[in-house]
Coordinates of C-alpha atoms in Angstrom, one line a residue:
Chain A
M30 CA -49.2 -77.4 137.5
N31 CA -47.6 -79.2 140.4
D32 CA -47.2 -77.7 144.0
R33 CA -43.6 -76.7 143.3
G34 CA -44.6 -74.8 140.2
E35 CA -47.4 -73.1 142.0
F36 CA -45.1 -72.1 144.8
F37 CA -42.5 -70.7 142.4
R38 CA -45.3 -68.8 140.7
K39 CA -46.3 -67.2 144.0
L40 CA -42.8 -66.2 144.7
L41 CA -42.3 -64.7 141.3
E42 CA -45.6 -62.9 141.5
Q43 CA -44.6 -61.3 144.8
M44 CA -41.2 -60.3 143.6
L45 CA -42.7 -58.8 140.5
L46 CA -45.3 -56.9 142.5
I47 CA -42.5 -55.4 144.7
R48 CA -40.5 -54.5 141.6
R49 CA -43.5 -52.7 139.9
F50 CA -44.6 -51.1 143.1
E51 CA -41.2 -49.7 143.6
E52 CA -40.8 -48.5 140.1
K53 CA -44.1 -46.6 140.5
S54 CA -43.0 -45.2 143.8
A55 CA -39.9 -43.8 142.1
Q56 CA -42.0 -42.2 139.5
L57 CA -44.4 -40.7 142.0
Y58 CA -41.4 -39.4 144.0
G59 CA -40.1 -37.7 140.9
L60 CA -43.5 -36.1 140.5
R61 CA -43.2 -35.0 144.2
K62 CA -46.3 -36.9 145.1
I63 CA -44.2 -38.8 147.6
G64 CA -42.0 -36.8 149.9
G65 CA -39.2 -37.2 152.5
F66 CA -37.0 -40.2 152.6
C67 CA -37.9 -43.1 150.3
H68 CA -35.7 -46.2 150.2
L69 CA -36.6 -48.6 147.4
Y70 CA -36.2 -52.3 147.4
I71 CA -35.5 -53.0 143.7
G72 CA -32.8 -55.7 143.4
Q73 CA -33.4 -57.2 146.9
E74 CA -36.9 -58.7 146.3
A75 CA -35.8 -62.3 146.7
V76 CA -34.8 -61.7 150.3
A77 CA -38.1 -60.5 151.8
V78 CA -40.2 -62.8 149.5
G79 CA -38.1 -65.9 150.1
A80 CA -37.7 -65.5 153.8
I81 CA -41.3 -64.5 154.6
A82 CA -42.6 -67.4 152.5
A83 CA -40.8 -69.7 154.9
I84 CA -42.8 -68.6 158.0
D85 CA -46.4 -68.7 159.2
L86 CA -47.7 -65.2 159.9
T87 CA -50.4 -66.4 162.2
K88 CA -47.7 -67.3 164.7
D89 CA -44.5 -65.7 163.4
Y90 CA -43.5 -62.0 163.3
V91 CA -41.6 -59.8 160.9
L92 CA -39.7 -56.6 161.7
T93 CA -37.5 -54.6 159.3
A94 CA -35.8 -51.2 158.9
Y95 CA -36.7 -48.2 156.7
R96 CA -36.4 -50.0 153.4
D97 CA -39.7 -51.7 154.2
H98 CA -41.9 -51.6 151.2
G99 CA -40.8 -55.1 150.0
H100 CA -41.4 -56.7 153.4
A101 CA -44.8 -55.1 153.7
L102 CA -45.9 -56.5 150.4
A103 CA -44.4 -59.9 151.2
V104 CA -46.5 -60.2 154.4
G105 CA -49.5 -59.6 152.2
M106 CA -50.4 -55.9 152.9
E107 CA -52.5 -54.4 150.2
P108 CA -50.7 -52.2 147.7
E109 CA -53.5 -49.7 148.1
V110 CA -52.9 -48.9 151.7
L111 CA -49.2 -48.8 151.2
M112 CA -49.4 -46.5 148.2
A113 CA -51.9 -44.3 150.2
E114 CA -49.4 -44.2 153.1
L115 CA -46.6 -43.1 150.7
L116 CA -48.9 -40.3 149.5
G117 CA -49.6 -39.4 153.2
K118 CA -53.3 -40.2 152.9
A119 CA -55.8 -40.9 155.6
T120 CA -56.4 -44.4 154.1
G121 CA -52.8 -45.3 154.4
C122 CA -51.8 -48.2 156.7
S123 CA -50.5 -45.7 159.3
K124 CA -53.2 -43.1 158.5
G125 CA -50.6 -41.0 156.7
K126 CA -48.6 -40.4 159.9
G127 CA -45.8 -42.8 159.2
G128 CA -44.8 -42.6 155.5
S129 CA -42.4 -44.7 153.6
M130 CA -40.3 -45.9 156.6
H131 CA -43.2 -46.7 158.9
F132 CA -45.4 -49.3 157.4
F133 CA -47.1 -51.5 160.0
D134 CA -49.7 -54.2 160.0
A135 CA -50.6 -55.5 163.5
K136 CA -52.9 -58.2 162.3
R137 CA -50.3 -59.6 159.9
H138 CA -47.7 -59.5 162.6
F139 CA -45.7 -56.9 160.8
L140 CA -44.2 -54.6 163.4
G141 CA -42.6 -52.1 161.1
G142 CA -40.7 -50.2 159.5
N143 CA -38.2 -48.3 161.6
G144 CA -36.3 -45.2 160.6
I145 CA -33.4 -45.5 163.1
V146 CA -30.6 -47.8 161.9
G147 CA -30.7 -51.0 164.0
A148 CA -33.2 -49.6 166.5
H149 CA -35.7 -52.4 165.8
I150 CA -33.3 -55.2 166.4
P151 CA -33.9 -55.2 170.2
I152 CA -37.6 -54.7 169.6
A153 CA -37.6 -57.9 167.4
T154 CA -35.7 -59.6 170.2
G155 CA -38.4 -58.5 172.7
V156 CA -41.1 -59.9 170.5
A157 CA -39.3 -63.2 170.7
V158 CA -39.3 -62.8 174.5
K159 CA -43.1 -62.6 174.3
I160 CA -43.3 -65.8 172.3
K161 CA -41.2 -67.6 174.8
Y162 CA -42.9 -66.0 177.8
L163 CA -46.3 -67.2 176.6
N164 CA -45.0 -70.5 175.5
E165 CA -46.1 -69.9 171.9
E166 CA -44.9 -71.7 168.8
G167 CA -43.7 -68.7 166.7
C168 CA -40.5 -67.1 165.7
V169 CA -39.4 -63.6 164.7
L170 CA -37.7 -62.6 161.4
C171 CA -35.6 -59.5 162.0
F172 CA -34.3 -57.9 158.8
F173 CA -31.7 -55.2 158.7
G174 CA -29.0 -53.9 156.5
D175 CA -25.2 -54.3 156.4
G176 CA -24.9 -50.8 157.9
A177 CA -27.0 -51.7 160.9
I178 CA -24.8 -54.7 161.9
H179 CA -22.2 -52.3 163.5
Q180 CA -24.7 -50.8 165.8
G181 CA -24.4 -51.6 169.5
V182 CA -27.9 -52.8 169.8
F183 CA -27.3 -55.6 167.2
H184 CA -24.6 -57.1 169.4
E185 CA -26.6 -56.5 172.6
S186 CA -29.6 -58.2 171.0
L187 CA -27.7 -61.3 169.8
N188 CA -26.2 -61.7 173.3
M189 CA -29.6 -61.6 174.9
A190 CA -31.2 -63.9 172.3
K191 CA -28.5 -66.5 173.0
I192 CA -28.5 -66.4 176.8
W193 CA -32.3 -66.5 176.9
K194 CA -32.7 -69.0 174.0
L195 CA -35.0 -66.8 172.0
P196 CA -36.8 -67.9 168.8
V197 CA -35.4 -65.2 166.4
V198 CA -33.8 -65.2 163.0
Y199 CA -31.6 -62.2 162.4
I200 CA -31.3 -61.5 158.7
V201 CA -28.7 -59.1 157.4
E202 CA -29.5 -58.0 153.9
N203 CA -26.0 -57.2 152.7
N204 CA -26.8 -55.1 149.7
Q205 CA -23.1 -54.1 149.7
Y206 CA -23.5 -50.4 150.6
G207 CA -24.5 -48.8 153.8
M208 CA -25.8 -45.6 152.2
G209 CA -22.7 -44.8 150.0
T210 CA -20.1 -46.8 151.9
H211 CA -19.1 -50.2 150.7
F212 CA -19.4 -52.7 153.6
N213 CA -15.8 -53.8 153.3
R214 CA -14.6 -50.3 154.2
V215 CA -16.5 -50.3 157.5
S216 CA -16.6 -53.9 158.6
A217 CA -13.6 -55.6 160.4
V218 CA -14.7 -58.8 158.7
G219 CA -15.9 -59.5 155.2
N220 CA -18.2 -62.3 156.2
L221 CA -21.0 -60.7 158.1
A222 CA -22.6 -64.0 158.9
S223 CA -19.6 -64.7 161.1
K224 CA -20.5 -61.8 163.4
G225 CA -22.6 -64.1 165.5
C226 CA -19.6 -66.1 166.6
A227 CA -19.0 -64.0 169.8
Y228 CA -22.5 -65.1 170.9
K229 CA -22.2 -68.7 169.6
I230 CA -24.9 -67.9 167.1
P231 CA -24.5 -69.9 163.9
G232 CA -24.2 -67.8 160.7
E233 CA -24.8 -68.6 157.1
Q234 CA -24.1 -66.7 153.9
V235 CA -26.9 -67.1 151.4
D236 CA -27.3 -66.1 147.8
G237 CA -29.9 -63.4 148.3
M238 CA -30.6 -63.2 144.6
D239 CA -31.9 -66.8 144.6
V240 CA -35.4 -66.7 146.2
V241 CA -35.5 -70.5 146.7
K242 CA -32.2 -70.5 148.5
V243 CA -33.4 -67.7 150.7
F244 CA -36.5 -69.6 151.4
E245 CA -34.7 -72.8 152.3
A246 CA -32.1 -71.1 154.5
T247 CA -34.8 -69.2 156.4
R248 CA -37.0 -72.3 156.8
K249 CA -34.1 -74.1 158.4
A250 CA -33.2 -71.2 160.7
A251 CA -36.9 -70.7 161.6
A252 CA -37.2 -74.4 162.5
L253 CA -34.1 -74.1 164.8
A254 CA -35.6 -71.1 166.4
K255 CA -39.0 -72.6 167.0
E256 CA -38.0 -76.1 168.0
K257 CA -34.8 -75.5 169.9
G258 CA -34.9 -71.8 170.8
L259 CA -31.7 -71.3 168.8
P260 CA -31.3 -67.9 167.2
S261 CA -29.3 -67.6 164.0
L262 CA -27.8 -65.0 161.7
L263 CA -28.3 -65.2 158.0
E264 CA -26.4 -63.0 155.6
M265 CA -28.3 -62.5 152.4
K266 CA -25.9 -61.4 149.7
T267 CA -27.9 -59.0 147.6
Y268 CA -27.7 -55.8 145.8
R269 CA -29.8 -52.7 145.5
Y270 CA -30.1 -51.3 142.0
L271 CA -31.1 -47.8 142.9
G272 CA -29.4 -45.3 145.3
H273 CA -29.7 -45.5 149.1
S274 CA -32.7 -43.2 148.9
M275 CA -34.4 -41.3 146.1
T276 CA -31.9 -38.4 146.5
D277 CA -28.8 -40.6 146.0
P278 CA -27.4 -40.8 142.5
A279 CA -25.1 -43.6 143.6
K280 CA -21.9 -42.2 142.3
Y281 CA -19.8 -44.3 144.6
R282 CA -20.1 -47.3 142.3
T283 CA -19.5 -47.8 138.6
Q284 CA -22.1 -48.4 135.9
E285 CA -20.2 -51.7 135.1
E286 CA -20.6 -52.9 138.6
L287 CA -24.4 -52.2 138.5
E288 CA -24.8 -53.9 135.1
A289 CA -22.9 -56.9 136.2
Q290 CA -25.1 -57.2 139.3
K291 CA -28.2 -56.9 137.2
K292 CA -27.3 -60.1 135.4
H293 CA -28.1 -61.9 138.6
D294 CA -31.5 -60.3 138.8
P295 CA -33.7 -62.3 141.3
I296 CA -36.8 -62.1 139.1
L297 CA -35.2 -63.0 135.8
F298 CA -33.3 -65.8 137.6
L299 CA -36.5 -67.4 138.9
K300 CA -38.3 -66.7 135.6
A301 CA -35.5 -68.4 133.6
Q302 CA -35.7 -71.4 135.9
M303 CA -39.5 -71.7 135.5
L304 CA -39.2 -71.3 131.7
K305 CA -36.7 -74.1 131.7
D306 CA -38.8 -76.3 134.0
G307 CA -41.8 -75.7 131.9
T308 CA -43.7 -74.4 134.9
M309 CA -44.4 -71.2 133.1
G310 CA -44.3 -69.9 129.5
E311 CA -43.2 -66.4 128.3
E312 CA -46.8 -65.5 127.5
E313 CA -47.9 -66.4 130.9
F314 CA -45.2 -64.2 132.4
K315 CA -46.2 -61.3 130.3
K316 CA -49.8 -61.8 131.4
M317 CA -48.7 -61.9 135.1
D318 CA -46.7 -58.7 134.6
E319 CA -49.6 -56.9 133.0
E320 CA -51.9 -58.0 135.9
I321 CA -49.5 -56.8 138.4
K322 CA -49.0 -53.4 136.7
S323 CA -52.8 -53.0 136.7
V324 CA -52.8 -53.8 140.5
V325 CA -50.2 -51.1 141.1
A326 CA -52.1 -48.7 138.9
K327 CA -55.2 -49.3 140.9
A328 CA -53.2 -48.8 144.1
V329 CA -52.0 -45.4 142.8
K330 CA -55.6 -44.4 141.8
F331 CA -56.9 -45.4 145.2
A332 CA -54.1 -43.4 146.9
E333 CA -54.6 -40.4 144.7
E334 CA -58.3 -40.3 145.2
S335 CA -58.1 -40.8 149.0
P336 CA -58.6 -37.9 151.3
E337 CA -55.9 -36.1 153.2
P338 CA -56.1 -36.7 157.0
A339 CA -58.3 -34.3 158.8
L340 CA -56.2 -31.7 160.8
E341 CA -57.7 -33.1 164.0
A342 CA -56.0 -36.4 163.2
M343 CA -52.8 -34.7 164.3
Y344 CA -53.8 -35.3 167.9
E345 CA -55.1 -38.8 167.4
D346 CA -53.3 -42.1 168.0
L347 CA -50.8 -40.6 170.4
M348 CA -52.0 -42.2 173.6
V349 CA -54.5 -44.9 174.4
Chain B
M26 CA -52.5 -47.8 207.4
A27 CA -49.1 -49.2 207.8
E28 CA -45.9 -47.2 207.9
M29 CA -43.4 -48.3 205.4
T30 CA -40.5 -47.1 203.3
Y31 CA -40.7 -45.8 199.8
R32 CA -38.6 -48.8 198.7
E33 CA -41.1 -51.2 200.2
A34 CA -44.0 -49.3 198.7
V35 CA -42.5 -49.6 195.2
R36 CA -41.8 -53.3 195.8
Q37 CA -45.4 -53.9 196.9
A38 CA -46.7 -52.2 193.8
I39 CA -44.7 -54.4 191.6
D40 CA -45.5 -57.5 193.6
E41 CA -49.3 -56.8 193.6
E42 CA -49.4 -56.1 189.9
M43 CA -47.4 -59.1 189.1
E44 CA -49.8 -61.2 191.1
R45 CA -52.8 -59.5 189.5
D46 CA -51.6 -59.9 185.9
E47 CA -49.4 -62.7 184.6
R48 CA -48.2 -60.5 181.7
V49 CA -46.5 -58.1 184.0
F50 CA -42.8 -58.9 184.5
L51 CA -39.7 -57.1 185.8
M52 CA -36.4 -56.8 183.9
G53 CA -33.2 -55.0 184.5
E54 CA -29.7 -55.2 185.8
E55 CA -29.4 -57.1 189.1
V56 CA -33.2 -57.2 189.7
A57 CA -33.4 -60.9 190.3
R58 CA -30.8 -62.8 192.3
Y59 CA -29.1 -59.7 193.7
N60 CA -32.6 -58.4 194.7
G61 CA -32.0 -55.0 193.0
A62 CA -29.1 -52.6 193.2
Y63 CA -31.2 -50.6 195.7
K64 CA -33.0 -53.7 197.0
V65 CA -36.3 -52.6 195.5
S66 CA -37.1 -56.0 194.1
M67 CA -36.2 -57.9 197.3
G68 CA -37.7 -61.4 197.2
L69 CA -39.5 -61.0 193.9
W70 CA -37.2 -63.5 192.0
E71 CA -37.7 -66.1 194.7
K72 CA -41.4 -65.6 194.4
Y73 CA -41.8 -65.4 190.6
G74 CA -38.8 -67.1 189.1
D75 CA -36.5 -66.5 186.1
M76 CA -39.2 -65.9 183.5
R77 CA -40.8 -63.0 185.4
V78 CA -37.9 -61.4 187.2
V79 CA -35.2 -61.2 184.6
D80 CA -31.6 -60.2 185.2
T81 CA -30.3 -58.5 182.0
P82 CA -26.8 -58.0 180.8
I83 CA -25.5 -54.4 181.3
T84 CA -27.1 -53.2 178.0
E85 CA -29.5 -50.4 178.6
A86 CA -30.4 -49.7 175.0
G87 CA -30.8 -53.4 174.3
F88 CA -33.0 -54.3 177.2
A89 CA -35.1 -51.2 176.9
G90 CA -35.8 -52.2 173.3
V91 CA -36.5 -55.8 174.3
G92 CA -39.1 -54.4 176.7
I93 CA -40.6 -52.3 174.0
G94 CA -40.9 -55.3 171.6
A95 CA -42.4 -57.4 174.4
A96 CA -45.0 -54.6 175.1
M97 CA -45.9 -54.2 171.4
A98 CA -46.5 -57.9 171.2
G99 CA -48.8 -58.0 174.3
L100 CA -46.7 -58.3 177.5
R101 CA -46.6 -55.6 180.2
P102 CA -42.9 -55.2 181.1
I103 CA -41.5 -53.1 183.9
V104 CA -38.0 -52.1 182.9
E105 CA -35.8 -51.1 185.8
F106 CA -32.8 -48.8 185.2
M107 CA -30.3 -49.1 188.0
T108 CA -30.4 -45.4 187.9
W109 CA -31.7 -43.0 185.3
N110 CA -28.2 -41.8 184.6
F111 CA -27.6 -45.0 182.7
A112 CA -30.8 -44.7 180.7
F113 CA -29.3 -42.1 178.5
L114 CA -28.0 -45.1 176.6
A115 CA -31.6 -46.2 176.1
M116 CA -33.0 -42.8 175.2
D117 CA -33.1 -43.7 171.5
Q118 CA -35.3 -46.7 172.4
I119 CA -37.6 -44.7 174.7
V120 CA -37.9 -41.5 172.6
N121 CA -37.7 -42.9 169.1
N122 CA -39.5 -46.2 169.6
A123 CA -41.6 -46.3 172.8
A124 CA -43.0 -42.8 172.4
T125 CA -43.7 -43.0 168.6
M126 CA -44.8 -46.5 167.7
R127 CA -48.5 -46.0 168.4
Y128 CA -48.5 -42.7 166.5
M129 CA -46.4 -43.8 163.6
S130 CA -48.5 -46.9 163.1
G131 CA -51.8 -44.9 163.1
G132 CA -52.8 -46.4 166.4
Q133 CA -52.2 -50.1 165.6
F134 CA -50.1 -50.8 168.7
T135 CA -50.3 -50.2 172.4
L136 CA -47.2 -50.0 174.5
P137 CA -48.0 -50.9 178.1
I138 CA -44.5 -50.5 179.4
V139 CA -43.0 -48.9 182.5
F140 CA -39.5 -47.5 182.7
R141 CA -38.5 -46.9 186.3
G142 CA -35.5 -46.3 188.6
P143 CA -33.9 -43.7 190.9
N144 CA -33.5 -40.2 189.5
G145 CA -31.8 -37.1 190.6
P146 CA -28.8 -36.2 192.7
A147 CA -27.8 -38.3 195.6
E148 CA -24.6 -37.6 197.5
Y149 CA -20.9 -37.7 196.6
L150 CA -21.7 -39.1 193.2
A151 CA -20.3 -36.3 190.9
A152 CA -21.5 -35.3 187.5
Q153 CA -22.3 -38.6 185.7
H154 CA -24.3 -40.2 188.5
S155 CA -26.4 -37.2 189.7
H156 CA -28.6 -36.4 186.7
N157 CA -32.2 -35.4 187.1
V158 CA -33.8 -36.5 183.8
A159 CA -37.3 -35.2 184.3
A160 CA -37.1 -32.5 181.6
F161 CA -35.7 -34.9 179.0
Y162 CA -38.7 -37.2 179.2
T163 CA -41.3 -34.7 180.1
H164 CA -40.5 -33.0 176.8
V165 CA -41.7 -36.0 174.8
P166 CA -45.3 -36.4 173.5
G167 CA -46.2 -40.1 173.7
L168 CA -44.8 -40.6 177.2
K169 CA -46.3 -40.2 180.6
V170 CA -44.0 -39.1 183.4
V171 CA -44.6 -39.4 187.1
C172 CA -42.4 -38.5 190.0
P173 CA -43.8 -39.6 193.4
S174 CA -42.5 -37.9 196.6
T175 CA -44.1 -40.2 199.2
P176 CA -44.4 -43.9 199.8
Y177 CA -48.2 -43.6 199.3
D178 CA -47.7 -42.0 195.9
A179 CA -44.8 -44.3 195.0
K180 CA -47.1 -47.3 195.3
G181 CA -50.2 -45.8 193.9
L182 CA -48.6 -44.1 190.9
L183 CA -46.6 -47.2 190.0
K184 CA -49.7 -49.3 190.1
S185 CA -51.4 -46.9 187.8
A186 CA -48.3 -46.8 185.5
I187 CA -48.2 -50.6 185.3
R188 CA -51.9 -50.7 184.4
D189 CA -51.6 -47.9 181.8
D190 CA -51.5 -48.9 178.2
N191 CA -49.0 -46.2 177.4
P192 CA -45.3 -46.0 178.1
V193 CA -44.8 -44.4 181.6
I194 CA -41.6 -43.1 183.0
V195 CA -41.4 -43.4 186.8
L196 CA -38.8 -41.3 188.5
E197 CA -38.0 -42.5 191.9
G198 CA -35.1 -41.3 194.1
E199 CA -32.1 -43.0 195.7
M200 CA -32.3 -40.7 198.6
M201 CA -36.1 -41.3 198.9
Y202 CA -36.0 -45.1 199.2
N203 CA -35.6 -45.0 203.0
W204 CA -38.3 -42.3 203.5
K205 CA -41.2 -43.6 205.5
G206 CA -44.9 -42.9 205.2
D207 CA -48.3 -44.3 205.7
V208 CA -49.6 -46.7 203.1
P209 CA -53.1 -48.2 203.3
E210 CA -53.4 -51.9 203.8
E211 CA -56.2 -52.0 201.2
E212 CA -55.9 -51.8 197.4
Y213 CA -55.6 -48.3 195.9
V214 CA -54.1 -46.5 193.0
V215 CA -53.1 -42.9 192.5
P216 CA -54.3 -41.7 189.1
I217 CA -51.7 -40.3 186.8
G218 CA -52.2 -36.6 186.1
Q219 CA -53.4 -35.4 189.5
A220 CA -51.4 -33.0 191.6
A221 CA -51.8 -32.9 195.4
V222 CA -52.0 -29.9 197.7
R223 CA -49.8 -30.7 200.6
R224 CA -50.3 -27.6 202.7
E225 CA -52.9 -24.8 202.5
G226 CA -51.8 -21.2 202.6
R227 CA -52.9 -17.8 201.2
D228 CA -49.6 -16.0 200.6
V229 CA -47.6 -17.9 198.1
T230 CA -47.7 -21.1 196.1
I231 CA -44.7 -23.3 196.3
V232 CA -44.8 -26.0 193.6
S233 CA -42.4 -28.9 193.3
F234 CA -42.2 -32.7 192.7
G235 CA -40.1 -35.6 193.9
R236 CA -37.3 -35.3 196.4
P237 CA -37.3 -31.5 197.0
M238 CA -40.9 -31.8 198.4
K239 CA -39.3 -32.5 201.7
I240 CA -37.3 -29.3 201.9
V241 CA -40.3 -27.4 200.4
M242 CA -42.4 -28.5 203.4
E243 CA -39.6 -27.5 205.8
A244 CA -39.3 -24.1 204.1
A245 CA -43.1 -23.7 204.4
E246 CA -42.7 -24.2 208.2
V247 CA -39.9 -21.6 208.4
L248 CA -42.0 -19.2 206.4
A249 CA -45.1 -19.9 208.6
G250 CA -42.9 -18.8 211.6
E251 CA -42.5 -15.5 209.8
G252 CA -46.2 -15.2 209.1
I253 CA -46.1 -16.3 205.5
E254 CA -48.5 -19.1 204.8
A255 CA -47.5 -21.2 201.7
D256 CA -49.8 -23.3 199.6
V257 CA -47.7 -26.2 198.6
V258 CA -48.5 -28.2 195.5
D259 CA -46.9 -31.5 194.7
L260 CA -47.2 -32.1 190.9
R261 CA -46.7 -35.9 191.2
S262 CA -47.3 -36.2 187.4
L263 CA -45.2 -34.2 185.1
R264 CA -46.9 -35.4 181.9
P265 CA -49.8 -35.0 181.8
M266 CA -49.5 -32.2 184.3
D267 CA -52.4 -31.1 186.5
S268 CA -52.2 -27.4 185.7
E269 CA -55.7 -26.8 187.0
T270 CA -54.8 -27.5 190.6
L271 CA -51.7 -25.4 190.3
V272 CA -53.5 -22.5 188.6
R273 CA -56.2 -22.6 191.2
S274 CA -53.6 -22.3 193.9
V275 CA -51.8 -19.4 192.3
M276 CA -55.1 -17.6 191.6
K277 CA -55.6 -17.7 195.4
T278 CA -52.0 -16.7 196.5
N279 CA -51.0 -14.5 193.6
R280 CA -47.4 -15.6 193.7
C281 CA -45.6 -18.7 192.7
V282 CA -42.2 -20.2 193.5
V283 CA -41.2 -23.4 191.5
V284 CA -38.7 -25.8 193.1
D285 CA -37.1 -28.1 190.6
E286 CA -34.0 -30.2 191.4
S287 CA -32.7 -30.0 187.8
W288 CA -30.8 -27.5 185.7
P289 CA -32.7 -24.2 185.1
V290 CA -32.6 -24.1 181.3
C291 CA -35.5 -25.7 179.5
S292 CA -36.6 -27.5 182.6
V293 CA -39.9 -28.7 184.1
G294 CA -39.5 -25.7 186.4
S295 CA -39.2 -23.3 183.5
Q296 CA -42.2 -24.9 181.8
V297 CA -44.3 -24.5 184.9
G298 CA -43.1 -20.9 185.2
Q299 CA -44.2 -20.2 181.6
M300 CA -47.5 -21.9 182.1
V301 CA -48.3 -20.0 185.4
S302 CA -47.1 -16.7 183.9
N303 CA -49.4 -17.3 181.0
R304 CA -52.5 -18.5 182.8
C305 CA -52.2 -16.3 185.9
F306 CA -50.7 -13.2 184.3
D307 CA -53.3 -10.7 185.6
R308 CA -53.3 -12.2 189.0
L309 CA -49.6 -12.4 189.7
D310 CA -48.1 -9.9 192.2
A311 CA -44.6 -10.9 191.3
P312 CA -42.7 -12.8 188.6
V313 CA -42.7 -16.6 189.0
E314 CA -39.4 -17.6 190.6
V315 CA -37.6 -20.9 189.9
V316 CA -35.3 -22.5 192.5
S317 CA -33.3 -25.0 190.6
L318 CA -29.9 -26.7 190.6
E319 CA -27.1 -24.4 189.9
D320 CA -26.3 -24.5 186.2
V321 CA -23.2 -26.7 186.4
P322 CA -22.4 -30.4 186.4
M323 CA -22.6 -31.9 189.9
P324 CA -19.3 -31.5 191.7
Y325 CA -18.1 -34.3 194.0
N326 CA -17.0 -32.1 197.0
H327 CA -19.8 -32.2 199.5
R328 CA -19.6 -28.5 200.4
L329 CA -19.9 -27.7 196.7
E330 CA -22.6 -30.2 195.9
S331 CA -24.7 -29.0 198.8
A332 CA -24.5 -25.5 197.4
V333 CA -25.6 -26.7 193.9
V334 CA -28.9 -28.3 195.0
P335 CA -32.0 -26.4 196.1
S336 CA -32.2 -25.9 199.9
V337 CA -34.6 -24.7 202.5
E338 CA -32.7 -21.4 202.6
K339 CA -32.8 -20.9 198.9
I340 CA -36.6 -21.5 198.9
V341 CA -37.2 -19.2 201.8
R342 CA -35.0 -16.5 200.2
A343 CA -36.9 -16.8 197.0
V344 CA -40.3 -16.4 198.8
R345 CA -39.0 -13.7 201.2
G346 CA -37.6 -11.6 198.3
W347 CA -41.1 -10.8 197.2
K348 CA -42.3 -10.2 200.7
L349 CA -39.6 -7.6 201.1
G350 CA -40.5 -6.2 197.7
R351 CA -44.1 -5.9 198.7
E352 CA -43.3 -4.1 201.9
R353 CA -41.2 -1.6 200.0
E354 CA -44.1 -0.6 197.8

C-alpha cells in the first residue's frame, strides 16, 4: 500500500472509531449509564479527523466546544479514559469531574471541551498568544459550532487575532442547526466563512463531509498561521445525524432532509473512494470495523469496571 | 522603608515580578502607551515593550479569555480591568473558565493568572461605575480574592498573586491609589490568606477590608476617646479567609462589627457575620452587626452618595449601640 492509501486508511479508521464510540455512547445514555448533557458527533466525523490530521500535536493545540468526543479521539486520546469519563469514573480523563463536555488532555495539547457556547474561542486565542510570545512554531485549531459564531467573544477574538497576528485557525463546524434553530434563521449572512471580513481574516467554505478536503484546507490555513501569523476562518459544511443532545428528538427537520444528508456520509464517501482506488477491499473494511467495535467494547468494559471517585476527590484538583 | 503611594506600590510589584519572570506580562485597556487609566503601569511599556505590556481593544470578555488561554498554556498574565465595573462583561470567562478549568480537567491544568483593577465606590460616578464586586468573586470556589488596604499590602499581596499558580482576583481602589504608606526597600511578599490586626483592643472587634479600613481606624480613635478600645482586623484576603485571626479577636472582645463597603445582602460582610456567629456563639455578648452600603444603586448626588457608604459615624453608632445596651442591663 502506498503512503496515500495508508493515510486514507488512518483517516477512515479514526472516523469509524468516532462513529462506533458515539453509537455506543447513545446506547449507554439510553441505559442511563451516562447522564446529563451528551452531544454526539455522528455525521461530523470528517471535520475533527481531517483538520487534526493536518497539524502536529507536539507543537499545535486543539480546543473545541461541548460536542467534543470526536476531537478527543482525533487527537489520540484513548477510548477507555473517555468512556470512563462519560460514566463519571475515577479513571476518566478528568477523573469523573468533567463528563461529556469536559474532555481534556494536557499532554496531547487538547485544551477541552467547553460547555459555554463560544467561551473557549478567546481561550484558544490566548493559547496562540503564548505561541507567539515564546516564539514557538505552533498554531491553534479552534473548533466551534454555527451557533457560537454569533457570540460576542467570537468577534472579539478574531479582532485580537488579527491585530496581534496570532497563529490560530478558527473552524466553524456548520452542522446547519444551533440546537433546534436552522442557521439561516439566526445569521444575517448565509456564508459563515464571510464573517471574518470585518477583521480582514480570510474565510473559506469547505465540504466538511469530505475528510480529504477538510485536511487540505486546514493544512493550508495552519501553514498561513504558522508561517505568516495570519489567522483564518474555515467554515466546514457538515451535518449532525442525531439531535442536538440526547434529549432532542430533532423534530425541527424532516426525515427526508436527514436521509438526503446521510447520502453524503463522510465515512461511506471515503470508503467508496478507497474501494474505487483499490486501496482497500470490502473485506478489509469489515475487518477494520470489527476491530474498532471490539476497541469500543473494551473501552466500555474498562469504564464499567472502573471505580467511582472517592468522596474525598470532591475537594481535590480545585487549587494548586 | 520608603514612603510611597498605593499606585506606586502596585506598579513596583508588577515591575519586579516582570523582571523576575519573563512569562509574566501585563494586558488590558490603556495599560501600555497611555500608562494606565489610573497611571498604575506608568513606564512599564517603555521598559518592557509591546509583547509584555499589551494594549487591548475594549473587549473585557475577550481579553480575559485570552489571558486564561495564555495561562493554561504556560504564561503568567496580569489582566488589568480599567475598573471592576467593566469586568462584569468578563465574568463568564472568570467564573466559568478560570475558576473551573483545573477542576473540570481533573487537575491537568494550572491557571497562574491575576485579574486586577480598582474596585468599589469612588465619587460622583453613579450606579454603573461604583460597584464593589468583592462578594461576586469571593463566592466562587477556584478563585482567590485579595483586597489590600495599604501600599505595603498592595505590593506584597500582588507579588504573591502573580507567583500563585491559581487565578487570583486583586481588588484595588481608585480612591486608594494616592494613599501613602511605608514600603520596605527590600524584597518581600505578603502571603495570601493572612489577616492583619491593625489595632489592639479588648472591647469590640471591628473587621473590614480595603478602602473602609481608613474610616474604621478613625472610628476606633473616636471610640477610644469614649473609653471603648477596638481590636481592628483587616482581612486582606477574602478567599481564602483567615477566620482564625478574626475568631481569636472576637473570643477576646466578645463583640463584632463588620464594615463592608458593598450591599448588605449575600455579601462578604454577611458571610463574616455568619461565620463569627457560628464560631463564637457562646462568647458573643451581642449580635454581630454589619455596616454596609445602603441597599440601593449608587446615586450621583454627593450628599446622597455620602449617605450611602459606610462612615465613621455609622461605625461608631454600630459599636455604641451595644455599649448602651450593655449599660442598660
